[in-house]
Structures are given as structure tokens and as C-alpha cells.
Coordinates of N, CA and C in Angstrom, one line a residue:
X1045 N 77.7 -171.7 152.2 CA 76.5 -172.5 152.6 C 75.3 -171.6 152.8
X1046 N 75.6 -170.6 153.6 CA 74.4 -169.7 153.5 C 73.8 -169.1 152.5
X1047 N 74.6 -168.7 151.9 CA 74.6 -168.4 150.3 C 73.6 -169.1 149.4
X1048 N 74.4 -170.4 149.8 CA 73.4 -172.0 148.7 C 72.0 -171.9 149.4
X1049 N 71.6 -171.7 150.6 CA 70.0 -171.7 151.3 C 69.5 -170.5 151.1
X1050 N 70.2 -169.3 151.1 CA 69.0 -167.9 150.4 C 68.8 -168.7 148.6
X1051 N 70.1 -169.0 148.1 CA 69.5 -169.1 146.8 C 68.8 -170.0 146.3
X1052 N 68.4 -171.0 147.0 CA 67.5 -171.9 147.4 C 65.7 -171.7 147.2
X1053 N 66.1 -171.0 148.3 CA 65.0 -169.9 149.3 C 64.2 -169.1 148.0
X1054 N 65.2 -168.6 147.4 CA 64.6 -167.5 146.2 C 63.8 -168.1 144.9
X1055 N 64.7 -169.6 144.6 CA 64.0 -170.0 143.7 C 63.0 -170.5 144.1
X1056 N 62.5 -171.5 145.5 CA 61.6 -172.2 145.6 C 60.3 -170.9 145.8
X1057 N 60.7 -169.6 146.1 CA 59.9 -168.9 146.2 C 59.0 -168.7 144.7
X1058 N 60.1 -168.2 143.8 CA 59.6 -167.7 142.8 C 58.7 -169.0 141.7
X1059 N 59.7 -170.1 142.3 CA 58.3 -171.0 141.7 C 56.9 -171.5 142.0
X1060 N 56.6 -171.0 143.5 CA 55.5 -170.9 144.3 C 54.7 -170.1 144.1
X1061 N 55.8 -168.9 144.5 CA 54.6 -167.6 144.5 C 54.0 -166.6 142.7
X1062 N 55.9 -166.6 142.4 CA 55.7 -166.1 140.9 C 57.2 -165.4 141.5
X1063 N 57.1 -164.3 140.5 CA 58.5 -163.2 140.3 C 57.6 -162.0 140.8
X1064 N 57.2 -161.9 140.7 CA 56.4 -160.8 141.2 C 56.3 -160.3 142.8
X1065 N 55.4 -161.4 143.2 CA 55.3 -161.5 144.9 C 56.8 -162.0 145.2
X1066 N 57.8 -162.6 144.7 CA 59.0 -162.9 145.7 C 59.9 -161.2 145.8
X1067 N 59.9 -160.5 144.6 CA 60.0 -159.2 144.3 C 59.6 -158.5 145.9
X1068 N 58.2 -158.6 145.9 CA 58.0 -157.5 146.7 C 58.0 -157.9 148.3
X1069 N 58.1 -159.2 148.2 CA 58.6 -159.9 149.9 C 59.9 -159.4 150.6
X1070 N 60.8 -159.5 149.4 CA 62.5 -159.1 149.5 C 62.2 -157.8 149.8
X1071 N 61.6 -157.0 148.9 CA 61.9 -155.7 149.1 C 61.0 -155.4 150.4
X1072 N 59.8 -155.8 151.0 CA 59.3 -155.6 152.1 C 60.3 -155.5 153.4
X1073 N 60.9 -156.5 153.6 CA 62.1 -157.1 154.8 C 63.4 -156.2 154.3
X1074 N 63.6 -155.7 153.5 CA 64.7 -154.9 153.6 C 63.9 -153.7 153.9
X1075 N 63.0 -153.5 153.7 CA 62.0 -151.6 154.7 C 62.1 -152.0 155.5
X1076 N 61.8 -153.2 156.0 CA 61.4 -153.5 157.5 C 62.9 -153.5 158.5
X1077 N 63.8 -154.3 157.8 CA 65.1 -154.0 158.4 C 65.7 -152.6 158.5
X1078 N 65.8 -151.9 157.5 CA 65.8 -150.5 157.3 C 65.4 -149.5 158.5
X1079 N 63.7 -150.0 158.4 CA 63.1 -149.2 159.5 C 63.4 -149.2 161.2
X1080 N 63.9 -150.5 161.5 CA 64.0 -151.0 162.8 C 65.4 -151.5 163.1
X1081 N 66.3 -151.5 161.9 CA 67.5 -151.8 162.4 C 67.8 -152.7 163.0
X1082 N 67.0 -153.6 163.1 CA 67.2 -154.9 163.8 C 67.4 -156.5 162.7
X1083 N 68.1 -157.3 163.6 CA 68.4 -158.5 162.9 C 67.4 -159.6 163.3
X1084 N 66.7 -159.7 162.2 CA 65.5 -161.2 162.2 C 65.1 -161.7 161.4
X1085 N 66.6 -161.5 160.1 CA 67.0 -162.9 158.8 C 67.5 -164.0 159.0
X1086 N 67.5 -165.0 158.3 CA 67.8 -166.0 157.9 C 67.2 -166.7 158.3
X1087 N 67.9 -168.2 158.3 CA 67.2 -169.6 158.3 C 67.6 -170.3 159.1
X1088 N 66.9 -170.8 160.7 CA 67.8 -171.7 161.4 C 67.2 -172.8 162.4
X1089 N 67.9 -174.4 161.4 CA 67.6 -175.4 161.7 C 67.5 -175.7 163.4
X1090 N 66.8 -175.9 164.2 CA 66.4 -176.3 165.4 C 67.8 -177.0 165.9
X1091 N 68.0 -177.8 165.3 CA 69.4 -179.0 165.5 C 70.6 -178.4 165.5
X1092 N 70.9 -177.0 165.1 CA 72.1 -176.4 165.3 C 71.9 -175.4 166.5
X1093 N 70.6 -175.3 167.3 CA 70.7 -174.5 168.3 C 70.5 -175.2 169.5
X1094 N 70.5 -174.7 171.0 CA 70.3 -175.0 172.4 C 69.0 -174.7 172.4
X1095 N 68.3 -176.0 172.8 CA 66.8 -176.1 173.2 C 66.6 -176.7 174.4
X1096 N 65.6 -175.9 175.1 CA 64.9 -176.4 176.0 C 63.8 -177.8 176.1
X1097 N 64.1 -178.2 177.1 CA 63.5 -179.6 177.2 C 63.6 -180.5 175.6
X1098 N 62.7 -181.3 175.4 CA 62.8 -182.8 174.5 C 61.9 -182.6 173.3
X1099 N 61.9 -181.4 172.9 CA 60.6 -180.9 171.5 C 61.6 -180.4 170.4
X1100 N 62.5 -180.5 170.9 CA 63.2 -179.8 169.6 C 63.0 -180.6 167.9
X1101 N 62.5 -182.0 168.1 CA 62.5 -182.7 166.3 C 61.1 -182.3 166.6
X1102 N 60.1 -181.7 167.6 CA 59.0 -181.6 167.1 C 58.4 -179.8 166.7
X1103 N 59.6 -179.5 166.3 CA 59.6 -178.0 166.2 C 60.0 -177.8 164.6
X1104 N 60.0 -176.5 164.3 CA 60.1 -176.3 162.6 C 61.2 -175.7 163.1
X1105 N 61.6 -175.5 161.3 CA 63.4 -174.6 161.4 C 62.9 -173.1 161.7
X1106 N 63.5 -171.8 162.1 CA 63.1 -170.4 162.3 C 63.4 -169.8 160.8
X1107 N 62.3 -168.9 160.7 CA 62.0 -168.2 159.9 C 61.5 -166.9 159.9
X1108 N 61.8 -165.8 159.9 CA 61.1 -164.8 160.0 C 59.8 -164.4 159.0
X1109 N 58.5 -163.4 159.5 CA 57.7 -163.3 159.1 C 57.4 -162.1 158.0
X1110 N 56.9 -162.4 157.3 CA 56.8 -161.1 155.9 C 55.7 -160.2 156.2
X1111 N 56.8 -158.7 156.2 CA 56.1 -158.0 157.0 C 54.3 -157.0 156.3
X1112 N 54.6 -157.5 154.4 CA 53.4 -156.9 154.1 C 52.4 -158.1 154.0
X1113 N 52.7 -159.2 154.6 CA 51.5 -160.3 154.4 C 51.1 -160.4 155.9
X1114 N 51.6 -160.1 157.1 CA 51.6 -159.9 158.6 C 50.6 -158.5 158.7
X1115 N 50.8 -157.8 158.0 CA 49.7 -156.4 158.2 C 48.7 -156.9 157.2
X1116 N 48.6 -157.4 155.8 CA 47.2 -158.1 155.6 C 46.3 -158.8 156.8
X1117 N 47.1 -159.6 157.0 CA 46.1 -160.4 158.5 C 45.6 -159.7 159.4
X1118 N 47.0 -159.0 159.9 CA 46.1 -158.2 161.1 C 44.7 -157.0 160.6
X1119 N 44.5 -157.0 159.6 CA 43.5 -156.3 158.9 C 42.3 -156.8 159.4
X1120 N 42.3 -158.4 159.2 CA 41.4 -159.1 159.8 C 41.1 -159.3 161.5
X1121 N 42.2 -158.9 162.0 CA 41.9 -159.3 163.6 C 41.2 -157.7 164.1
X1122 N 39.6 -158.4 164.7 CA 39.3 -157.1 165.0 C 38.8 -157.1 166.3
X1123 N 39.7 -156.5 167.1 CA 39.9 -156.2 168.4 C 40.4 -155.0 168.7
X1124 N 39.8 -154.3 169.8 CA 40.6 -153.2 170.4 C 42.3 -153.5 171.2
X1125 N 43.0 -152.6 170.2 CA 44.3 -153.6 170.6 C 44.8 -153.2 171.6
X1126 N 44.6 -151.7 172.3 CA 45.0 -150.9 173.7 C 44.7 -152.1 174.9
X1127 N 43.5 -152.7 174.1 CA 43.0 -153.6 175.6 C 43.6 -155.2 175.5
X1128 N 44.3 -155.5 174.4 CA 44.4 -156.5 174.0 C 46.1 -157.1 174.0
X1129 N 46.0 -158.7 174.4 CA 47.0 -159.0 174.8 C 47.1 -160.3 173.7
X1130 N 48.6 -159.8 172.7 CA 49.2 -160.6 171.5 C 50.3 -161.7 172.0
X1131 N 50.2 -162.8 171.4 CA 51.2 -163.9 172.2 C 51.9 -164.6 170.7
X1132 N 52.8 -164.7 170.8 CA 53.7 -165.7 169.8 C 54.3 -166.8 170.2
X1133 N 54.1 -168.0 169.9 CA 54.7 -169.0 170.2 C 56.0 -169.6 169.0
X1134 N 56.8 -169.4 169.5 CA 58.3 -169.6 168.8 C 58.4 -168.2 168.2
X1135 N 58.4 -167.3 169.2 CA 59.0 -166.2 168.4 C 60.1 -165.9 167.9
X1136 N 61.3 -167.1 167.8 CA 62.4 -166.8 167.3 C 63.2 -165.1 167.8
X1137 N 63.2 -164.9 166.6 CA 64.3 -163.0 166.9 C 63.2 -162.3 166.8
X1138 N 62.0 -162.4 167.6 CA 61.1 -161.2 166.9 C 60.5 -160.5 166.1
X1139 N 60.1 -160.8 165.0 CA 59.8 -160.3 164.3 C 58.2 -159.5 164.3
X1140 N 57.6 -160.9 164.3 CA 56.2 -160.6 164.9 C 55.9 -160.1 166.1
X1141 N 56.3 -160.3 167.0 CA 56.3 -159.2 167.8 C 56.5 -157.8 168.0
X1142 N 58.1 -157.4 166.9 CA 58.0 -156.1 166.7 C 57.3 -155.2 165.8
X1143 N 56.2 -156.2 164.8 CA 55.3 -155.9 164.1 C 54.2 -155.5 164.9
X1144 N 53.3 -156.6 165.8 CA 52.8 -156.3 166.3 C 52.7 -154.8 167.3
X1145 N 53.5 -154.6 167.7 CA 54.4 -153.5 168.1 C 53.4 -152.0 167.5
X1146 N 53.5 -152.0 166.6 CA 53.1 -151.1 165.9 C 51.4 -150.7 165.9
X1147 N 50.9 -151.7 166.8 CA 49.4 -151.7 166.8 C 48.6 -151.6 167.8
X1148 N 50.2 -151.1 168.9 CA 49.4 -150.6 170.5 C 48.7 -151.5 171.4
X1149 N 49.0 -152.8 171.0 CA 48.9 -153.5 172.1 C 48.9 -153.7 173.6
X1150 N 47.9 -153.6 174.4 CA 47.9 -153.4 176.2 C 49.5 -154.4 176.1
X1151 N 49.7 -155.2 175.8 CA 51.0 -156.2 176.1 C 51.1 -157.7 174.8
X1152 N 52.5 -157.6 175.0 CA 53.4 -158.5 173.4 C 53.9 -159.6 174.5
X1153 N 53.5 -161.0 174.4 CA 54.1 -162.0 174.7 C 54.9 -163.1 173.8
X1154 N 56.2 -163.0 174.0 CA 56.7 -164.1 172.9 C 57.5 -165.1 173.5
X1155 N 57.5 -166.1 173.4 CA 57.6 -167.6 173.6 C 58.6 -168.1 172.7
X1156 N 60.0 -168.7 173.6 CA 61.0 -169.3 172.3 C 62.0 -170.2 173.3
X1157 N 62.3 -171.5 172.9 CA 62.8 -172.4 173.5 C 64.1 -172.8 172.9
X1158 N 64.8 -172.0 171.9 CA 66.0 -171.4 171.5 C 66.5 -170.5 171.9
X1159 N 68.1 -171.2 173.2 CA 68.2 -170.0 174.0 C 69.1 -168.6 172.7
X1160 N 70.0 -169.5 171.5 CA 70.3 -168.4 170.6 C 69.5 -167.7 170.2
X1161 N 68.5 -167.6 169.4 CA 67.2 -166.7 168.9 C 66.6 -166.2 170.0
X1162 N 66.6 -166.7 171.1 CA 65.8 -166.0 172.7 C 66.7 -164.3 172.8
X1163 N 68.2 -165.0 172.6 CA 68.7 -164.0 173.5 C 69.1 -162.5 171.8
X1164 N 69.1 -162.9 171.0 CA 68.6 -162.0 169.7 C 67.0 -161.1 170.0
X1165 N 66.3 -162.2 170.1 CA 65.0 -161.3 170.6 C 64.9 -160.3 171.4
X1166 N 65.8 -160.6 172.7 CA 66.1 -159.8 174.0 C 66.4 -158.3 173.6
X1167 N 67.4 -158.4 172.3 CA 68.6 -157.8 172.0 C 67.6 -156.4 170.7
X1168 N 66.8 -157.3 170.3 CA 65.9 -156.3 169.1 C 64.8 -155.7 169.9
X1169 N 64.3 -156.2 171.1 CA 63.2 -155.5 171.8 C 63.5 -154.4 172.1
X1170 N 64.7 -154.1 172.9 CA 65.4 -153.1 173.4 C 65.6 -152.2 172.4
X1171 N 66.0 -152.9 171.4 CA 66.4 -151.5 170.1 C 65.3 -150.6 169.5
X1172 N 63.8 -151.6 169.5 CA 62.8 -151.4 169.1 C 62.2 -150.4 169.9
X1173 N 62.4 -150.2 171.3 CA 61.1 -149.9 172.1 C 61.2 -148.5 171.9
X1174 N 61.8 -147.3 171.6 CA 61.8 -146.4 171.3 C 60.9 -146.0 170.5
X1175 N 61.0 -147.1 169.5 CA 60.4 -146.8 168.1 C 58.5 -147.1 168.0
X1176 N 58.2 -147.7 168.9 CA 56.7 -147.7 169.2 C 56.6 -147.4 170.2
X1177 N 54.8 -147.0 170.6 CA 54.1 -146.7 171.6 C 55.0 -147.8 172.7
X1178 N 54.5 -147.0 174.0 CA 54.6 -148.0 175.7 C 53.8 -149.1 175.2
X1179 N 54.6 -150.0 175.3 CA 54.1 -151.5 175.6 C 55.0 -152.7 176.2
X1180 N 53.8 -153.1 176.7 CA 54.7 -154.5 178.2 C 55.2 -155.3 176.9
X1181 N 56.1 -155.6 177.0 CA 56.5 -157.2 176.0 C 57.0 -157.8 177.2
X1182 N 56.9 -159.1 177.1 CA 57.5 -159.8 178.1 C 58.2 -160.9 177.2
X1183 N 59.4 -161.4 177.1 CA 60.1 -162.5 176.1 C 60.4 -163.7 176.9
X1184 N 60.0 -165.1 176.8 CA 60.1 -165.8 177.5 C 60.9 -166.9 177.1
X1185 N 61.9 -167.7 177.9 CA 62.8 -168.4 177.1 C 62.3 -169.8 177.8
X1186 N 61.6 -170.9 176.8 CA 60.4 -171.4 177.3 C 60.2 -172.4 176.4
X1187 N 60.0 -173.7 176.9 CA 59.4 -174.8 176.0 C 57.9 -174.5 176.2
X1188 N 57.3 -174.1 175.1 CA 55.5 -173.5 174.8 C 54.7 -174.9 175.4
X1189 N 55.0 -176.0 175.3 CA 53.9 -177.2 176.1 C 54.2 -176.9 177.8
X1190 N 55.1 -175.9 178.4 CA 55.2 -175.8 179.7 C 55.0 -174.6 180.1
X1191 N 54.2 -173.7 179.0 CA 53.6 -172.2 179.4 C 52.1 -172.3 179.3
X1192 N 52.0 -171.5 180.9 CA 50.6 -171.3 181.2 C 49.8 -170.0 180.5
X1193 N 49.0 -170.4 179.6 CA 48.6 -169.5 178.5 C 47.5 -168.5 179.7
X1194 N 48.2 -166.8 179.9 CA 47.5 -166.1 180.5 C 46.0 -166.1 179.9
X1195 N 45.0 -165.6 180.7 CA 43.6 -166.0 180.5 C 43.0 -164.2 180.1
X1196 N 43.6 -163.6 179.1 CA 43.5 -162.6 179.2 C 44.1 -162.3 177.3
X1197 N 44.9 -163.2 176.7 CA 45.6 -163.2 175.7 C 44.1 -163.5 174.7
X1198 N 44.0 -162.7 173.9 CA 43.0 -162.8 172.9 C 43.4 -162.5 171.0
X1199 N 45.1 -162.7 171.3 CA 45.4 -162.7 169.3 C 46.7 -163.8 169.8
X1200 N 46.7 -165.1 169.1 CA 47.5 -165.8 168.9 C 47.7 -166.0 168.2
X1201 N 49.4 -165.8 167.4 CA 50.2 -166.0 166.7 C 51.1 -167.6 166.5
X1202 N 50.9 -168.0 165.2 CA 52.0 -169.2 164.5 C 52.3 -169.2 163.3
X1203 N 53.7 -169.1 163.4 CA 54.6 -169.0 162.1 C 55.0 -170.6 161.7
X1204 N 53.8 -171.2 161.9 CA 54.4 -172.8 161.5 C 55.5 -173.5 162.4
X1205 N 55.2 -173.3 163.9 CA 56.1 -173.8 164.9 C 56.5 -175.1 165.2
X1206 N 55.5 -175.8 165.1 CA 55.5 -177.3 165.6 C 55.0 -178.0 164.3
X1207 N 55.1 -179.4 165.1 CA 54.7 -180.4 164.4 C 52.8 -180.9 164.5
X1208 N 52.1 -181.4 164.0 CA 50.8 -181.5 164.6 C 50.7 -182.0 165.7
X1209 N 51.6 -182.6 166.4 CA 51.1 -183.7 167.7 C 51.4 -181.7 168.6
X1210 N 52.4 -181.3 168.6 CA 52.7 -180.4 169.5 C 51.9 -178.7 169.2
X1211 N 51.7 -179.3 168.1 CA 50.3 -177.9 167.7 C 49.2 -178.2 168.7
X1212 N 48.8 -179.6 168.5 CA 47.5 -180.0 169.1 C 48.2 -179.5 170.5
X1213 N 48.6 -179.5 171.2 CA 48.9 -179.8 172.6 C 48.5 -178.7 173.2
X1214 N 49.2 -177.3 172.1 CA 49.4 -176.0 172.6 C 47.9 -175.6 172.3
X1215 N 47.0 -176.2 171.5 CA 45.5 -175.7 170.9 C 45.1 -176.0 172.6
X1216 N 45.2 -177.3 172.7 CA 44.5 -177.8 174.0 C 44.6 -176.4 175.1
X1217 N 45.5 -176.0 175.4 CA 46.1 -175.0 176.4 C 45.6 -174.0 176.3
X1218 N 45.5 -173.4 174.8 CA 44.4 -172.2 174.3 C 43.1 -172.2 174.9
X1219 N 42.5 -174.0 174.6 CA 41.1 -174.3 174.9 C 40.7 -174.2 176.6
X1220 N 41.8 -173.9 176.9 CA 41.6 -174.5 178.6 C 41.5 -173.1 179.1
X1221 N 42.5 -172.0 178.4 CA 42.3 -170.7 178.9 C 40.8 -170.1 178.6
X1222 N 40.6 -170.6 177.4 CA 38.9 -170.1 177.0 C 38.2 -170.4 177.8
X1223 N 37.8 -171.5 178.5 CA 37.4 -172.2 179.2 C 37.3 -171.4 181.0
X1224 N 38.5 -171.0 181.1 CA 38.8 -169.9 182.4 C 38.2 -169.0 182.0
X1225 N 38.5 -168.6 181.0 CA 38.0 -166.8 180.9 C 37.8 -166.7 179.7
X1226 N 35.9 -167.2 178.7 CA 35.4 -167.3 177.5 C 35.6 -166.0 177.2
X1227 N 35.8 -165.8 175.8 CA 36.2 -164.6 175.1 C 36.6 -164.8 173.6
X1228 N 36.7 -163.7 172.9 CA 36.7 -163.9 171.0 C 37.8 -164.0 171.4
X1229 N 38.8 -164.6 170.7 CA 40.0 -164.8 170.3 C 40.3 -165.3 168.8
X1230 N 41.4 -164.8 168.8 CA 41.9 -164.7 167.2 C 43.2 -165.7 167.0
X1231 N 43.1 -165.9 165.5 CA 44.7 -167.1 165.2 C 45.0 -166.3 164.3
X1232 N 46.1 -166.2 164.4 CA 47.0 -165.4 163.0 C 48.0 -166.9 162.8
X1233 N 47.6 -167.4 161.7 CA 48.4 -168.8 161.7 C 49.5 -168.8 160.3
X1234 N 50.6 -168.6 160.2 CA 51.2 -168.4 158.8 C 51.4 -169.8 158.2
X1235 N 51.9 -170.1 157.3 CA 52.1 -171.6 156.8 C 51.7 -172.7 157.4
X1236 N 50.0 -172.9 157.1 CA 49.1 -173.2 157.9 C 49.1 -175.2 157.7
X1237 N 50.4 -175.5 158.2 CA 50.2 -177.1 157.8 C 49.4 -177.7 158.5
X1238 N 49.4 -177.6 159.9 CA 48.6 -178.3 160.4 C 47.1 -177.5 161.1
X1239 N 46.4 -177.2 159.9 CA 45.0 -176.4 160.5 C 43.6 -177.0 160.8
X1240 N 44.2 -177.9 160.2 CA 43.2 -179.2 160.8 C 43.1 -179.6 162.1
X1241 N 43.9 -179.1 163.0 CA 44.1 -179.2 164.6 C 43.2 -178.3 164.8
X1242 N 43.3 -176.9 164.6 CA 42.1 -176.0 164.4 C 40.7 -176.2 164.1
X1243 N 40.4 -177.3 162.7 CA 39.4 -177.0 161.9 C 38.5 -178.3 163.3
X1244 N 39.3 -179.4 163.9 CA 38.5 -180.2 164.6 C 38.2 -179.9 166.1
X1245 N 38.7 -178.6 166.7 CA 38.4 -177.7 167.6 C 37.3 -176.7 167.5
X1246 N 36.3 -176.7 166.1 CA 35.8 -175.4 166.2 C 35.9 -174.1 165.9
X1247 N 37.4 -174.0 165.4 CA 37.6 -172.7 165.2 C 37.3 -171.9 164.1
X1248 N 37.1 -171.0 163.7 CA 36.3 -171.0 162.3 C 37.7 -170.1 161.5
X1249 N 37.5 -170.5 160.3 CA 38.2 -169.4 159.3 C 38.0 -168.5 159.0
X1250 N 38.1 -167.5 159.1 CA 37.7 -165.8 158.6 C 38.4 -165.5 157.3
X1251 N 39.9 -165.5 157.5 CA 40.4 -165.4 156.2 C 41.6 -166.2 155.5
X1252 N 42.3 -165.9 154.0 CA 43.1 -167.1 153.6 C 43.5 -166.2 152.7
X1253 N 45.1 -166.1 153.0 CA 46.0 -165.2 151.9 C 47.0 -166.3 151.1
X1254 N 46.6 -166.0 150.0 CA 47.3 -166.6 149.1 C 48.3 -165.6 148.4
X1255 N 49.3 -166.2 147.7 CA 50.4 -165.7 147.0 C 50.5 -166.7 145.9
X1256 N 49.9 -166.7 145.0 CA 49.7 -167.1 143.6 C 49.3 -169.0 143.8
X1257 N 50.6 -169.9 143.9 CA 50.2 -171.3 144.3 C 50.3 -171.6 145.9
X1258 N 50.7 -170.7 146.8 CA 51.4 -170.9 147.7 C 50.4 -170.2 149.0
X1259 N 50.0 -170.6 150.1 CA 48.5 -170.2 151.0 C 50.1 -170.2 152.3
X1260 N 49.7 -169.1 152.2 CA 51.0 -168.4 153.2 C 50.4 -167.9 154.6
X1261 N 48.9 -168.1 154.5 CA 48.4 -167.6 155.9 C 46.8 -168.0 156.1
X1262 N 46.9 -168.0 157.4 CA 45.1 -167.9 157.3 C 45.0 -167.6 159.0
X1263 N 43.3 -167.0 159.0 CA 43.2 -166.1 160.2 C 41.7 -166.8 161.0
X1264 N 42.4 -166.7 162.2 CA 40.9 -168.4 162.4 C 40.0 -167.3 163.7
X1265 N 39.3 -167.8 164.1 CA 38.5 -167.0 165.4 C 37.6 -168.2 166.2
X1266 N 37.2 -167.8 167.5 CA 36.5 -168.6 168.3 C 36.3 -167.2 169.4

């Protein structure tokens, strides 16, 4: 079965992106696994894991993030990151966070309401922390509509977590911390379906990574 979903996975890629870019995605995530020794493959449906509270049909399946289209973006986020605090909402096994990692972050907040992928995340931070600069990560095992967005967090992270009703909810929350403590803040938003929740908030686009037919990212600001 797993088998039938990577090979799946490969072809819908290659007919999106091309042969080319699926080429060098594959080979990115095996450096990245290589480098860090940690586990944050595969594919996993919401409905086969333990979730917190009543959001789980309004959540996506997990996916980990591609690590040379993840350092494109942060290209664009321009912030001093010593002073800056990164947040992921459905961080799954970490990925993005241990990416982030690498960019010296004052503090890595990740948010996941799958206690399987929570307690994976737990398990790769630990492995990781040698391998980058001191930094606070804090991992939180957490339905994201019931986390109080610190008023200090200025790069937020989505790998396509939710659905639009619960995108909007979590934007609302963002809006409210702005509101406490005005400040530039950044979206690193990956498979950007619902950006329209963004685009009727104000937020502006800065940038839009494409991969041949396939818009795999885009980087918003306010």
C-alpha cells in the first residue's frame, strides 16, 4: 500500500512539475535525511491518527516540506532571525522546523494536534539540537484554533494545514496578535489553496514559487 502512494506521489509529481524538478525534490530530501538523520517521510491521512479535539476532517493529510523550495522562501523573509520568533502550525514530524533551525532563530514554535507525528517531532528535535545553533523550540501537542498566538512571533509557517473555514480562524488569531503588538510579519505559506483568506485580510504577496505547472509556495507580509 505504501508502495502504491509513493508511486502515486511520483507520477502526479512528474506530471505537474516535469522530470526534472521531481528529480531534484527526491534527491533534496534524501540530503536532508542524510544530513539530520531524522524521520519526516511519508504520507499520513488525519483519519488514521489520534487527534485532538473535533478539527480533524477540517485538517489536510501530513506531508513533509521540500527542503530546496523551503530555503527559496526563506530568501524572501527579511528579518533578523537572532531576534525572531518562527511558528508552524501542523508541524507534523518537523520538518520545517528543523529547517528553520538552521537560521538562528531567537525561538521555533511548532503546533500539531496529532498525538503520532507530535510525539516523532519530540523524537527528531532531540536528535537535531546538536546539529544547530542554541535555540528554544518549544513543540506543542495542540488543536492550533485553541493556541494563543504569542505576540512576539513574526514568521508564520503553512504547509497547507487546514481547510479554509479553519485557515480563516487561525488568520483571525494572527490578526488579533498584530493588533496586541503591531509589527512586519511574514507567511511562508506552501500549497497555497486557500490564499484568499489572506488576500481579503490585507496581506500582501511578495513572492510565488512555481515548479513548472504546479505554484508550490508563496510568501505573504503585513
Amino acid at each position: 500500500m505504501k508502495l502504491l502512494k509513493y508511486t502515486r506521489r511520483i507520477h502526479n509529481s512528474i506530471k505537474t512539475r516535469g522530470l526534472y524538478n521531481t528529480i531534484n525534490l527526491i534527491t533534496d530530501d534524501y540530503f536532508f535525511k542524510q544530513k539530520f538523520g531524522v524521520d519526516t517521510g511519508g504520507v499520513y491521512e488525519l483519519k488514521e491518527l489520534k487527534t485532538l479535539g473535533n478539527n480533524a476532517d477540517r485538517g489536510v493529510y501530513y506531508q513533509g516540506t521540500n527542503y530546496r523550495y523551503f530555503k527559496k522562501t526563506m530568501q524572501k523573509v527579511i528579518v533578523n532571525f537572532s531576534e525572531s520568533t518562527f511558528i508552524d502550525f501542523g508541524c507534523g514530524k518537523g520538518k520545517a522546523l528543523i529547517m528553520a533551525g538552521e537560521y538562528g532563530f531567537k525561538k521555533i514554535i511548532g503546533v500539531e494536534f496529532a498525538k503520532e507525528l507530535y510525539d516523532i517531532c519530540l523524537q527528531n528535535i532531540e536528535k537535531i539540537k546538536p546539529k544547530v545553533d542554541p535555540i528554544n523550540f518549544e513543540i506543542l501537542h495542540k488543536d492550533a484554533t485553541e493556541f494563543e498566538i504569542p505576540n512576539d512571533v513574526n514568521v508564520f509557517f503553512f504547509n497547507n494545514p487546514f481547510d479554509y473555514d479553519l485557515t480563516e480562524e487561525v488568520v483571525k488569531k494572527m490578526d488579533l496578535s498584530l493588533q496586541a503588538n503591531p509589527r512586519k510579519i511574514y507567511v511562508i505559506y506552501f500549497s497555497p489553496l486557500h490564499k484568499a483568506v489572506f488576500e481579503k485580510r490585507n496581506y500582501e504577496q511578495v513572492f510565488e514559487l512555481k515548479a513548472k505547472n504546479k505554484l508550490e509556495a508563496i510568501v505573504l507580509s503585513k
